PDB file of C-alpha atoms and ligand atoms in Angstrom:
ATOM      1  CA  MET Z   1    -116.796 -58.681 102.406  1.00  0.00           C
ATOM      2  CA  ASP Z   2    -118.835 -61.460 104.066  1.00  0.00           C
ATOM      3  CA  ASP Z   3    -118.157 -62.891 107.477  1.00  0.00           C
ATOM      4  CA  LEU Z   4    -116.087 -65.773 106.128  1.00  0.00           C
ATOM      5  CA  GLU Z   5    -113.803 -63.428 104.166  1.00  0.00           C
ATOM      6  CA  ARG Z   6    -113.443 -61.135 107.171  1.00  0.00           C
ATOM      7  CA  LEU Z   7    -112.584 -64.233 109.351  1.00  0.00           C
ATOM      8  CA  ALA Z   8    -110.077 -65.385 106.710  1.00  0.00           C
ATOM      9  CA  ALA Z   9    -108.432 -61.926 106.498  1.00  0.00           C
ATOM     10  CA  ASP Z  10    -108.114 -61.997 110.337  1.00  0.00           C
ATOM     11  CA  ILE Z  11    -106.561 -65.406 110.130  1.00  0.00           C
ATOM     12  CA  ARG Z  12    -104.019 -64.317 107.463  1.00  0.00           C
ATOM     13  CA  ARG Z  13    -103.004 -61.342 109.631  1.00  0.00           C
ATOM     14  CA  ALA Z  14    -102.866 -63.322 112.902  1.00  0.00           C
ATOM     15  CA  ASP Z  15     -99.687 -64.543 114.633  1.00  0.00           C
ATOM     16  CA  THR Z  16    -101.549 -67.100 116.680  1.00  0.00           C
ATOM     17  CA  VAL Z  17    -104.723 -68.893 115.571  1.00  0.00           C
ATOM     18  CA  VAL Z  18    -106.181 -71.405 118.053  1.00  0.00           C
ATOM     19  CA  ALA Z  19    -109.005 -73.765 117.466  1.00  0.00           C
ATOM     20  CA  PHE Z  20    -110.939 -75.357 120.299  1.00  0.00           C
ATOM     21  CA  THR Z  21    -113.138 -78.337 119.412  1.00  0.00           C
ATOM     22  CA  GLY Z  22    -115.864 -80.287 121.163  1.00  0.00           C
ATOM     23  CA  ALA Z  23    -118.043 -83.394 120.521  1.00  0.00           C
ATOM     24  CA  GLY Z  24    -119.873 -81.507 117.648  1.00  0.00           C
ATOM     25  CA  ILE Z  25    -116.815 -81.924 115.395  1.00  0.00           C
ATOM     26  CA  SER Z  26    -116.791 -85.643 115.761  1.00  0.00           C
ATOM     27  CA  ALA Z  27    -120.554 -86.260 115.664  1.00  0.00           C
ATOM     28  CA  PRO Z  28    -120.527 -86.078 111.770  1.00  0.00           C
ATOM     29  CA  SER Z  29    -118.005 -88.940 111.842  1.00  0.00           C
ATOM     30  CA  GLY Z  30    -120.574 -91.059 113.726  1.00  0.00           C
ATOM     31  CA  VAL Z  31    -118.831 -90.860 117.126  1.00  0.00           C
ATOM     32  CA  PRO Z  32    -121.597 -91.054 119.765  1.00  0.00           C
ATOM     33  CA  THR Z  33    -121.944 -88.188 122.086  1.00  0.00           C
ATOM     34  CA  PHE Z  34    -121.968 -88.621 125.906  1.00  0.00           C
ATOM     35  CA  ARG Z  35    -124.897 -86.313 126.674  1.00  0.00           C
ATOM     36  CA  GLY Z  36    -128.222 -85.550 125.218  1.00  0.00           C
ATOM     37  CA  ASP Z  37    -130.817 -87.742 123.481  1.00  0.00           C
ATOM     38  CA  ASP Z  38    -129.452 -91.291 122.936  1.00  0.00           C
ATOM     39  CA  GLY Z  39    -126.080 -90.051 124.356  1.00  0.00           C
ATOM     40  CA  VAL Z  40    -123.854 -92.741 125.898  1.00  0.00           C
ATOM     41  CA  TRP Z  41    -124.952 -91.795 129.424  1.00  0.00           C
ATOM     42  CA  GLU Z  42    -128.588 -92.756 128.487  1.00  0.00           C
ATOM     43  CA  HIS Z  43    -127.322 -96.353 128.214  1.00  0.00           C
ATOM     44  CA  PHE Z  44    -124.517 -96.614 130.813  1.00  0.00           C
ATOM     45  CA  ASP Z  45    -124.407 -95.528 134.450  1.00  0.00           C
ATOM     46  CA  GLU Z  46    -121.870 -92.582 134.804  1.00  0.00           C
ATOM     47  CA  GLY Z  47    -121.357 -93.539 138.399  1.00  0.00           C
ATOM     48  CA  GLN Z  48    -119.484 -96.817 137.403  1.00  0.00           C
ATOM     49  CA  PHE Z  49    -116.904 -94.840 135.473  1.00  0.00           C
ATOM     50  CA  THR Z  50    -115.426 -92.573 138.127  1.00  0.00           C
ATOM     51  CA  TYR Z  51    -111.804 -92.326 139.163  1.00  0.00           C
ATOM     52  CA  GLY Z  52    -112.872 -93.570 142.691  1.00  0.00           C
ATOM     53  CA  ARG Z  53    -114.295 -96.810 141.228  1.00  0.00           C
ATOM     54  CA  PHE Z  54    -111.176 -97.312 139.163  1.00  0.00           C
ATOM     55  CA  GLN Z  55    -109.034 -97.064 142.295  1.00  0.00           C
ATOM     56  CA  ARG Z  56    -111.370 -99.223 144.435  1.00  0.00           C
ATOM     57  CA  ASP Z  57    -112.179-101.883 141.955  1.00  0.00           C
ATOM     58  CA  PRO Z  58    -109.929-101.723 138.843  1.00  0.00           C
ATOM     59  CA  ALA Z  59    -111.060-105.155 137.548  1.00  0.00           C
ATOM     60  CA  GLY Z  60    -114.834-104.295 137.720  1.00  0.00           C
ATOM     61  CA  PHE Z  61    -114.094-100.791 136.234  1.00  0.00           C
ATOM     62  CA  TRP Z  62    -112.271-102.416 133.319  1.00  0.00           C
ATOM     63  CA  ALA Z  63    -114.994-104.928 132.639  1.00  0.00           C
ATOM     64  CA  ASP Z  64    -117.594-102.118 132.357  1.00  0.00           C
ATOM     65  CA  ARG Z  65    -115.196 -99.856 130.510  1.00  0.00           C
ATOM     66  CA  LEU Z  66    -114.742-102.482 127.777  1.00  0.00           C
ATOM     67  CA  GLU Z  67    -118.461-102.507 127.210  1.00  0.00           C
ATOM     68  CA  LEU Z  68    -118.548 -98.739 127.074  1.00  0.00           C
ATOM     69  CA  GLN Z  69    -115.661 -98.783 124.589  1.00  0.00           C
ATOM     70  CA  ARG Z  70    -117.422-101.311 122.423  1.00  0.00           C
ATOM     71  CA  ALA Z  71    -120.581 -99.203 122.431  1.00  0.00           C
ATOM     72  CA  MET Z  72    -118.620 -95.991 121.609  1.00  0.00           C
ATOM     73  CA  PHE Z  73    -115.744 -96.906 119.445  1.00  0.00           C
ATOM     74  CA  ASP Z  74    -116.864-100.053 117.717  1.00  0.00           C
ATOM     75  CA  GLY Z  75    -116.542 -99.544 114.076  1.00  0.00           C
ATOM     76  CA  GLU Z  76    -113.841 -97.518 112.556  1.00  0.00           C
ATOM     77  CA  PHE Z  77    -114.352 -93.775 112.700  1.00  0.00           C
ATOM     78  CA  GLU Z  78    -112.711 -91.614 110.088  1.00  0.00           C
ATOM     79  CA  PRO Z  79    -111.933 -87.928 110.392  1.00  0.00           C
ATOM     80  CA  ASN Z  80    -114.467 -85.832 108.515  1.00  0.00           C
ATOM     81  CA  ALA Z  81    -114.240 -82.687 106.311  1.00  0.00           C
ATOM     82  CA  ALA Z  82    -114.001 -80.461 109.430  1.00  0.00           C
ATOM     83  CA  HIS Z  83    -111.060 -82.331 110.959  1.00  0.00           C
ATOM     84  CA  GLU Z  84    -109.439 -82.393 107.594  1.00  0.00           C
ATOM     85  CA  ALA Z  85    -109.905 -78.596 106.994  1.00  0.00           C
ATOM     86  CA  LEU Z  86    -108.210 -77.886 110.384  1.00  0.00           C
ATOM     87  CA  ALA Z  87    -105.434 -80.221 109.537  1.00  0.00           C
ATOM     88  CA  ALA Z  88    -104.942 -78.520 106.211  1.00  0.00           C
ATOM     89  CA  MET Z  89    -104.983 -75.104 107.897  1.00  0.00           C
ATOM     90  CA  GLY Z  90    -102.153 -76.535 110.055  1.00  0.00           C
ATOM     91  CA  THR Z  91    -100.001 -77.543 107.068  1.00  0.00           C
ATOM     92  CA  ASP Z  92    -100.712 -74.128 105.416  1.00  0.00           C
ATOM     93  CA  GLY Z  93     -99.316 -72.457 108.552  1.00  0.00           C
ATOM     94  CA  HIS Z  94    -102.647 -71.006 109.599  1.00  0.00           C
ATOM     95  CA  LEU Z  95    -103.226 -72.883 112.769  1.00  0.00           C
ATOM     96  CA  GLU Z  96    -100.954 -72.708 115.899  1.00  0.00           C
ATOM     97  CA  ALA Z  97    -102.909 -75.172 118.002  1.00  0.00           C
ATOM     98  CA  ILE Z  98    -105.962 -77.358 118.403  1.00  0.00           C
ATOM     99  CA  LEU Z  99    -107.285 -77.767 121.888  1.00  0.00           C
ATOM    100  CA  THR Z 100    -109.848 -80.558 121.997  1.00  0.00           C
ATOM    101  CA  GLN Z 101    -112.212 -82.046 124.505  1.00  0.00           C
ATOM    102  CA  ASN Z 102    -112.593 -85.104 122.416  1.00  0.00           C
ATOM    103  CA  THR Z 103    -110.894 -88.384 123.283  1.00  0.00           C
ATOM    104  CA  ASP Z 104    -111.401 -90.050 119.934  1.00  0.00           C
ATOM    105  CA  GLY Z 105    -108.062 -89.268 118.424  1.00  0.00           C
ATOM    106  CA  LEU Z 106    -109.513 -87.979 115.171  1.00  0.00           C
ATOM    107  CA  HIS Z 107    -107.518 -84.761 114.942  1.00  0.00           C
ATOM    108  CA  ALA Z 108    -104.325 -86.828 115.092  1.00  0.00           C
ATOM    109  CA  ASP Z 109    -105.653 -89.127 112.398  1.00  0.00           C
ATOM    110  CA  ALA Z 110    -106.501 -86.152 110.226  1.00  0.00           C
ATOM    111  CA  ALA Z 111    -103.061 -84.691 110.732  1.00  0.00           C
ATOM    112  CA  ASP Z 112    -101.602 -88.037 109.682  1.00  0.00           C
ATOM    113  CA  SER Z 113    -103.747 -88.277 106.602  1.00  0.00           C
ATOM    114  CA  VAL Z 114    -102.574 -84.847 105.324  1.00  0.00           C
ATOM    115  CA  ALA Z 115     -99.274 -86.523 105.890  1.00  0.00           C
ATOM    116  CA  SER Z 116     -97.003 -83.593 106.176  1.00  0.00           C
ATOM    117  CA  ASP Z 117     -93.977 -82.973 108.336  1.00  0.00           C
ATOM    118  CA  SER Z 118     -94.595 -79.247 107.790  1.00  0.00           C
ATOM    119  CA  SER Z 119     -97.559 -79.057 110.171  1.00  0.00           C
ATOM    120  CA  GLU Z 120     -96.493 -77.311 113.321  1.00  0.00           C
ATOM    121  CA  THR Z 121     -99.982 -77.345 114.894  1.00  0.00           C
ATOM    122  CA  THR Z 122     -99.878 -78.268 118.543  1.00  0.00           C
ATOM    123  CA  LEU Z 123    -102.588 -80.796 119.522  1.00  0.00           C
ATOM    124  CA  LEU Z 124    -103.696 -80.619 123.149  1.00  0.00           C
ATOM    125  CA  GLU Z 125    -106.163 -83.432 124.063  1.00  0.00           C
ATOM    126  CA  LEU Z 126    -107.523 -81.814 127.252  1.00  0.00           C
ATOM    127  CA  HIS Z 127    -109.405 -85.040 128.342  1.00  0.00           C
ATOM    128  CA  GLY Z 128    -106.868 -87.504 126.997  1.00  0.00           C
ATOM    129  CA  ASN Z 129    -107.102 -90.140 124.328  1.00  0.00           C
ATOM    130  CA  ALA Z 130    -109.424 -93.236 124.757  1.00  0.00           C
ATOM    131  CA  ARG Z 131    -107.442 -95.229 122.232  1.00  0.00           C
ATOM    132  CA  ARG Z 132    -104.388 -95.194 124.502  1.00  0.00           C
ATOM    133  CA  VAL Z 133    -103.723 -96.462 128.111  1.00  0.00           C
ATOM    134  CA  ARG Z 134    -101.359 -95.249 130.732  1.00  0.00           C
ATOM    135  CA  CYS Z 135     -99.621 -97.188 133.406  1.00  0.00           C
ATOM    136  CA  THR Z 136    -100.643 -95.759 136.790  1.00  0.00           C
ATOM    137  CA  ASP Z 137     -97.187 -96.639 138.274  1.00  0.00           C
ATOM    138  CA  CYS Z 138     -94.413 -95.901 135.704  1.00  0.00           C
ATOM    139  CA  GLY Z 139     -96.579 -93.472 133.554  1.00  0.00           C
ATOM    140  CA  ARG Z 140     -95.843 -95.348 130.283  1.00  0.00           C
ATOM    141  CA  ARG Z 141     -98.362 -94.563 127.603  1.00  0.00           C
ATOM    142  CA  ILE Z 142     -99.088 -97.137 124.833  1.00  0.00           C
ATOM    143  CA  ASP Z 143    -101.680 -97.840 122.190  1.00  0.00           C
ATOM    144  CA  GLY Z 144    -104.746 -99.340 123.856  1.00  0.00           C
ATOM    145  CA  ASP Z 145    -105.750-102.066 121.380  1.00  0.00           C
ATOM    146  CA  PRO Z 146    -103.442-104.921 122.618  1.00  0.00           C
ATOM    147  CA  VAL Z 147    -104.459-104.034 126.238  1.00  0.00           C
ATOM    148  CA  PHE Z 148    -108.172-103.965 125.401  1.00  0.00           C
ATOM    149  CA  GLU Z 149    -107.758-107.367 123.815  1.00  0.00           C
ATOM    150  CA  ARG Z 150    -106.073-108.775 126.833  1.00  0.00           C
ATOM    151  CA  ALA Z 151    -108.724-107.378 129.087  1.00  0.00           C
ATOM    152  CA  ALA Z 152    -111.440-108.753 126.820  1.00  0.00           C
ATOM    153  CA  ASP Z 153    -109.801-112.194 127.195  1.00  0.00           C
ATOM    154  CA  GLY Z 154    -110.204-111.909 130.983  1.00  0.00           C
ATOM    155  CA  ASP Z 155    -106.854-110.374 132.035  1.00  0.00           C
ATOM    156  CA  LEU Z 156    -108.440-108.001 134.504  1.00  0.00           C
ATOM    157  CA  PRO Z 157    -107.322-105.522 135.383  1.00  0.00           C
ATOM    158  CA  PRO Z 158    -104.619-105.332 132.649  1.00  0.00           C
ATOM    159  CA  THR Z 159    -101.213-104.511 133.949  1.00  0.00           C
ATOM    160  CA  CYS Z 160     -97.955-103.024 132.679  1.00  0.00           C
ATOM    161  CA  ASP Z 161     -94.601-104.904 132.595  1.00  0.00           C
ATOM    162  CA  CYS Z 162     -93.756-102.949 135.791  1.00  0.00           C
ATOM    163  CA  GLY Z 163     -96.767-104.487 137.535  1.00  0.00           C
ATOM    164  CA  GLY Z 164     -98.706-101.194 137.620  1.00  0.00           C
ATOM    165  CA  VAL Z 165    -102.456-101.185 136.541  1.00  0.00           C
ATOM    166  CA  TYR Z 166    -103.243 -99.687 133.142  1.00  0.00           C
ATOM    167  CA  LYS Z 167    -105.771 -96.949 133.100  1.00  0.00           C
ATOM    168  CA  PRO Z 168    -107.563 -95.683 130.033  1.00  0.00           C
ATOM    169  CA  ASP Z 169    -105.633 -92.528 129.148  1.00  0.00           C
ATOM    170  CA  VAL Z 170    -108.552 -90.249 129.667  1.00  0.00           C
ATOM    171  CA  VAL Z 171    -109.679 -87.965 132.407  1.00  0.00           C
ATOM    172  CA  LEU Z 172    -112.272 -89.828 134.443  1.00  0.00           C
ATOM    173  CA  PHE Z 173    -115.061 -88.339 136.555  1.00  0.00           C
ATOM    174  CA  GLY Z 174    -113.577 -87.233 139.738  1.00  0.00           C
ATOM    175  CA  GLU Z 175    -110.182 -86.922 138.318  1.00  0.00           C
ATOM    176  CA  GLN Z 176    -108.390 -83.667 137.896  1.00  0.00           C
ATOM    177  CA  LEU Z 177    -107.664 -82.360 134.391  1.00  0.00           C
ATOM    178  CA  PRO Z 178    -103.865 -82.519 133.831  1.00  0.00           C
ATOM    179  CA  GLY Z 179    -102.823 -79.104 135.239  1.00  0.00           C
ATOM    180  CA  ALA Z 180     -99.878 -78.508 132.857  1.00  0.00           C
ATOM    181  CA  VAL Z 181    -102.077 -79.152 129.840  1.00  0.00           C
ATOM    182  CA  ILE Z 182    -104.836 -76.808 131.067  1.00  0.00           C
ATOM    183  CA  GLN Z 183    -102.325 -74.084 131.815  1.00  0.00           C
ATOM    184  CA  ARG Z 184    -100.880 -74.462 128.355  1.00  0.00           C
ATOM    185  CA  ALA Z 185    -104.388 -74.320 126.864  1.00  0.00           C
ATOM    186  CA  ARG Z 186    -105.176 -71.056 128.810  1.00  0.00           C
ATOM    187  CA  ALA Z 187    -101.923 -69.529 127.671  1.00  0.00           C
ATOM    188  CA  LEU Z 188    -102.729 -70.283 124.051  1.00  0.00           C
ATOM    189  CA  ALA Z 189    -106.229 -68.847 124.413  1.00  0.00           C
ATOM    190  CA  ARG Z 190    -104.828 -65.660 125.966  1.00  0.00           C
ATOM    191  CA  GLU Z 191    -102.129 -65.394 123.308  1.00  0.00           C
ATOM    192  CA  SER Z 192    -104.487 -65.989 120.385  1.00  0.00           C
ATOM    193  CA  ASP Z 193    -105.304 -63.382 117.739  1.00  0.00           C
ATOM    194  CA  VAL Z 194    -108.063 -65.562 116.328  1.00  0.00           C
ATOM    195  CA  PHE Z 195    -109.823 -68.063 118.600  1.00  0.00           C
ATOM    196  CA  LEU Z 196    -112.319 -70.479 116.974  1.00  0.00           C
ATOM    197  CA  ALA Z 197    -114.664 -72.502 119.155  1.00  0.00           C
ATOM    198  CA  ILE Z 198    -115.933 -75.382 117.161  1.00  0.00           C
ATOM    199  CA  GLY Z 199    -118.703 -77.930 117.927  1.00  0.00           C
ATOM    200  CA  SER Z 200    -118.891 -77.217 121.625  1.00  0.00           C
ATOM    201  CA  SER Z 201    -121.805 -75.964 123.688  1.00  0.00           C
ATOM    202  CA  LEU Z 202    -119.251 -74.063 125.797  1.00  0.00           C
ATOM    203  CA  VAL Z 203    -121.041 -74.918 128.939  1.00  0.00           C
ATOM    204  CA  VAL Z 204    -118.715 -77.096 131.060  1.00  0.00           C
ATOM    205  CA  GLU Z 205    -115.101 -76.147 132.071  1.00  0.00           C
ATOM    206  CA  PRO Z 206    -112.616 -75.540 130.647  1.00  0.00           C
ATOM    207  CA  ALA Z 207    -114.748 -75.030 127.473  1.00  0.00           C
ATOM    208  CA  ALA Z 208    -116.701 -72.251 129.104  1.00  0.00           C
ATOM    209  CA  SER Z 209    -113.819 -70.124 130.075  1.00  0.00           C
ATOM    210  CA  LEU Z 210    -111.334 -70.532 127.281  1.00  0.00           C
ATOM    211  CA  PRO Z 211    -113.084 -68.387 124.675  1.00  0.00           C
ATOM    212  CA  ARG Z 212    -113.664 -65.687 127.405  1.00  0.00           C
ATOM    213  CA  LEU Z 213    -109.926 -65.765 128.190  1.00  0.00           C
ATOM    214  CA  ALA Z 214    -109.308 -65.312 124.426  1.00  0.00           C
ATOM    215  CA  ALA Z 215    -111.835 -62.423 124.039  1.00  0.00           C
ATOM    216  CA  SER Z 216    -110.241 -58.987 123.899  1.00  0.00           C
ATOM    217  CA  PRO Z 217    -110.575 -56.011 121.543  1.00  0.00           C
ATOM    218  CA  GLU Z 218    -107.628 -57.247 119.499  1.00  0.00           C
ATOM    219  CA  THR Z 219    -108.809 -60.922 119.227  1.00  0.00           C
ATOM    220  CA  THR Z 220    -111.325 -62.335 116.845  1.00  0.00           C
ATOM    221  CA  VAL Z 221    -113.471 -64.893 118.531  1.00  0.00           C
ATOM    222  CA  GLY Z 222    -115.486 -67.129 116.168  1.00  0.00           C
ATOM    223  CA  ILE Z 223    -118.017 -69.759 117.230  1.00  0.00           C
ATOM    224  CA  ILE Z 224    -119.272 -72.511 115.046  1.00  0.00           C
ATOM    225  CA  ASN Z 225    -121.878 -74.706 116.619  1.00  0.00           C
ATOM    226  CA  LEU Z 226    -125.324 -75.945 115.606  1.00  0.00           C
ATOM    227  CA  GLU Z 227    -126.898 -74.571 118.797  1.00  0.00           C
ATOM    228  CA  SER Z 228    -126.440 -71.249 120.589  1.00  0.00           C
ATOM    229  CA  THR Z 229    -123.853 -70.996 123.393  1.00  0.00           C
ATOM    230  CA  PRO Z 230    -123.620 -68.815 126.477  1.00  0.00           C
ATOM    231  CA  VAL Z 231    -120.497 -67.165 124.856  1.00  0.00           C
ATOM    232  CA  ASP Z 232    -122.181 -66.068 121.573  1.00  0.00           C
ATOM    233  CA  SER Z 233    -122.723 -62.598 122.766  1.00  0.00           C
ATOM    234  CA  ALA Z 234    -118.987 -62.190 123.498  1.00  0.00           C
ATOM    235  CA  ALA Z 235    -118.014 -63.587 120.024  1.00  0.00           C
ATOM    236  CA  ASP Z 236    -117.223 -61.515 116.921  1.00  0.00           C
ATOM    237  CA  ILE Z 237    -118.596 -64.035 114.533  1.00  0.00           C
ATOM    238  CA  VAL Z 238    -121.138 -66.811 115.101  1.00  0.00           C
ATOM    239  CA  TYR Z 239    -122.066 -69.599 112.688  1.00  0.00           C
ATOM    240  CA  ARG Z 240    -124.931 -71.753 113.657  1.00  0.00           C
ATOM    241  CA  GLU Z 241    -124.122 -74.199 110.912  1.00  0.00           C
ATOM    242  CA  ASP Z 242    -122.673 -77.633 110.379  1.00  0.00           C
ATOM    243  CA  VAL Z 243    -118.897 -77.647 111.101  1.00  0.00           C
ATOM    244  CA  THR Z 244    -118.282 -79.909 108.011  1.00  0.00           C
ATOM    245  CA  THR Z 245    -119.707 -77.067 105.803  1.00  0.00           C
ATOM    246  CA  VAL Z 246    -118.194 -74.026 107.469  1.00  0.00           C
ATOM    247  CA  LEU Z 247    -114.598 -75.187 107.989  1.00  0.00           C
ATOM    248  CA  PRO Z 248    -113.969 -76.479 104.399  1.00  0.00           C
ATOM    249  CA  ARG Z 249    -115.423 -73.191 103.171  1.00  0.00           C
ATOM    250  CA  LEU Z 250    -113.226 -71.185 105.400  1.00  0.00           C
ATOM    251  CA  ARG Z 251    -110.173 -73.185 104.174  1.00  0.00           C
ATOM    252  CA  ASP Z 252    -111.238 -72.541 100.535  1.00  0.00           C
ATOM    253  CA  VAL Z 253    -111.440 -68.801 101.252  1.00  0.00           C
ATOM    254  CA  LEU Z 254    -108.071 -68.902 102.895  1.00  0.00           C
ATOM    255  CA  GLU Z 255    -106.635 -70.642  99.794  1.00  0.00           C
ATOM    256  CA  ALA Z 256    -108.172 -68.278  97.318  1.00  0.00           C
TER     257      ALA Z 256
HETATM  258 ZN1   ZN H   1     -95.650 -99.432 134.310  1.00  0.00          ZN
END
């Protein structure tokens, strides 16, 4: 039995399978990464995108944010084979939850494209969703496109019907991760029988601690990432391969 067959067997036996994903799952879709060579922060000043700046100078923040969004999300990104394999595992009943650090919304797109009401996979976007905005007064969340258009036309900062300022629905630097979401993510990690960490360097929180919370003698921890991570030694199975190769193969083995 090879590693993938062992992992598939553990997944079939498991009550709770949790996938945690980072930028590495969206890179094959062409979504630029924030860090590293030619990352977004090589071209933009991180200091202009803090929560403090948003509060002090929402109009200036929004003007810069639009440029950042144009650089990051211009062009239509599509879910890739890795997103699709996870979505399919969800409809097959093999995946309890996806916890993601990504704000690109591609897991939700992939779930829509397998177009099934039978998927019961919970999606927790730990850092929010850059394609949405949220009113800082009434809390209303809406699709960002019409708001981005208004802002691009000079309506700065864009505001809600209630008069509150809209904020990109993402966690900014200097802003707390939403406590309830993080608690839920931690609970799912602890509860998991199989925990897969996918396309994340597992260095920053909460990425660094979730697989460690999951790790126990009864839990299978799998890591799929092109580079080594500090958690590799605590994992049962490590694939240093492309996520778009490993996950479709895993799904095939599960189907076989
Ligand atoms: Zn409002």
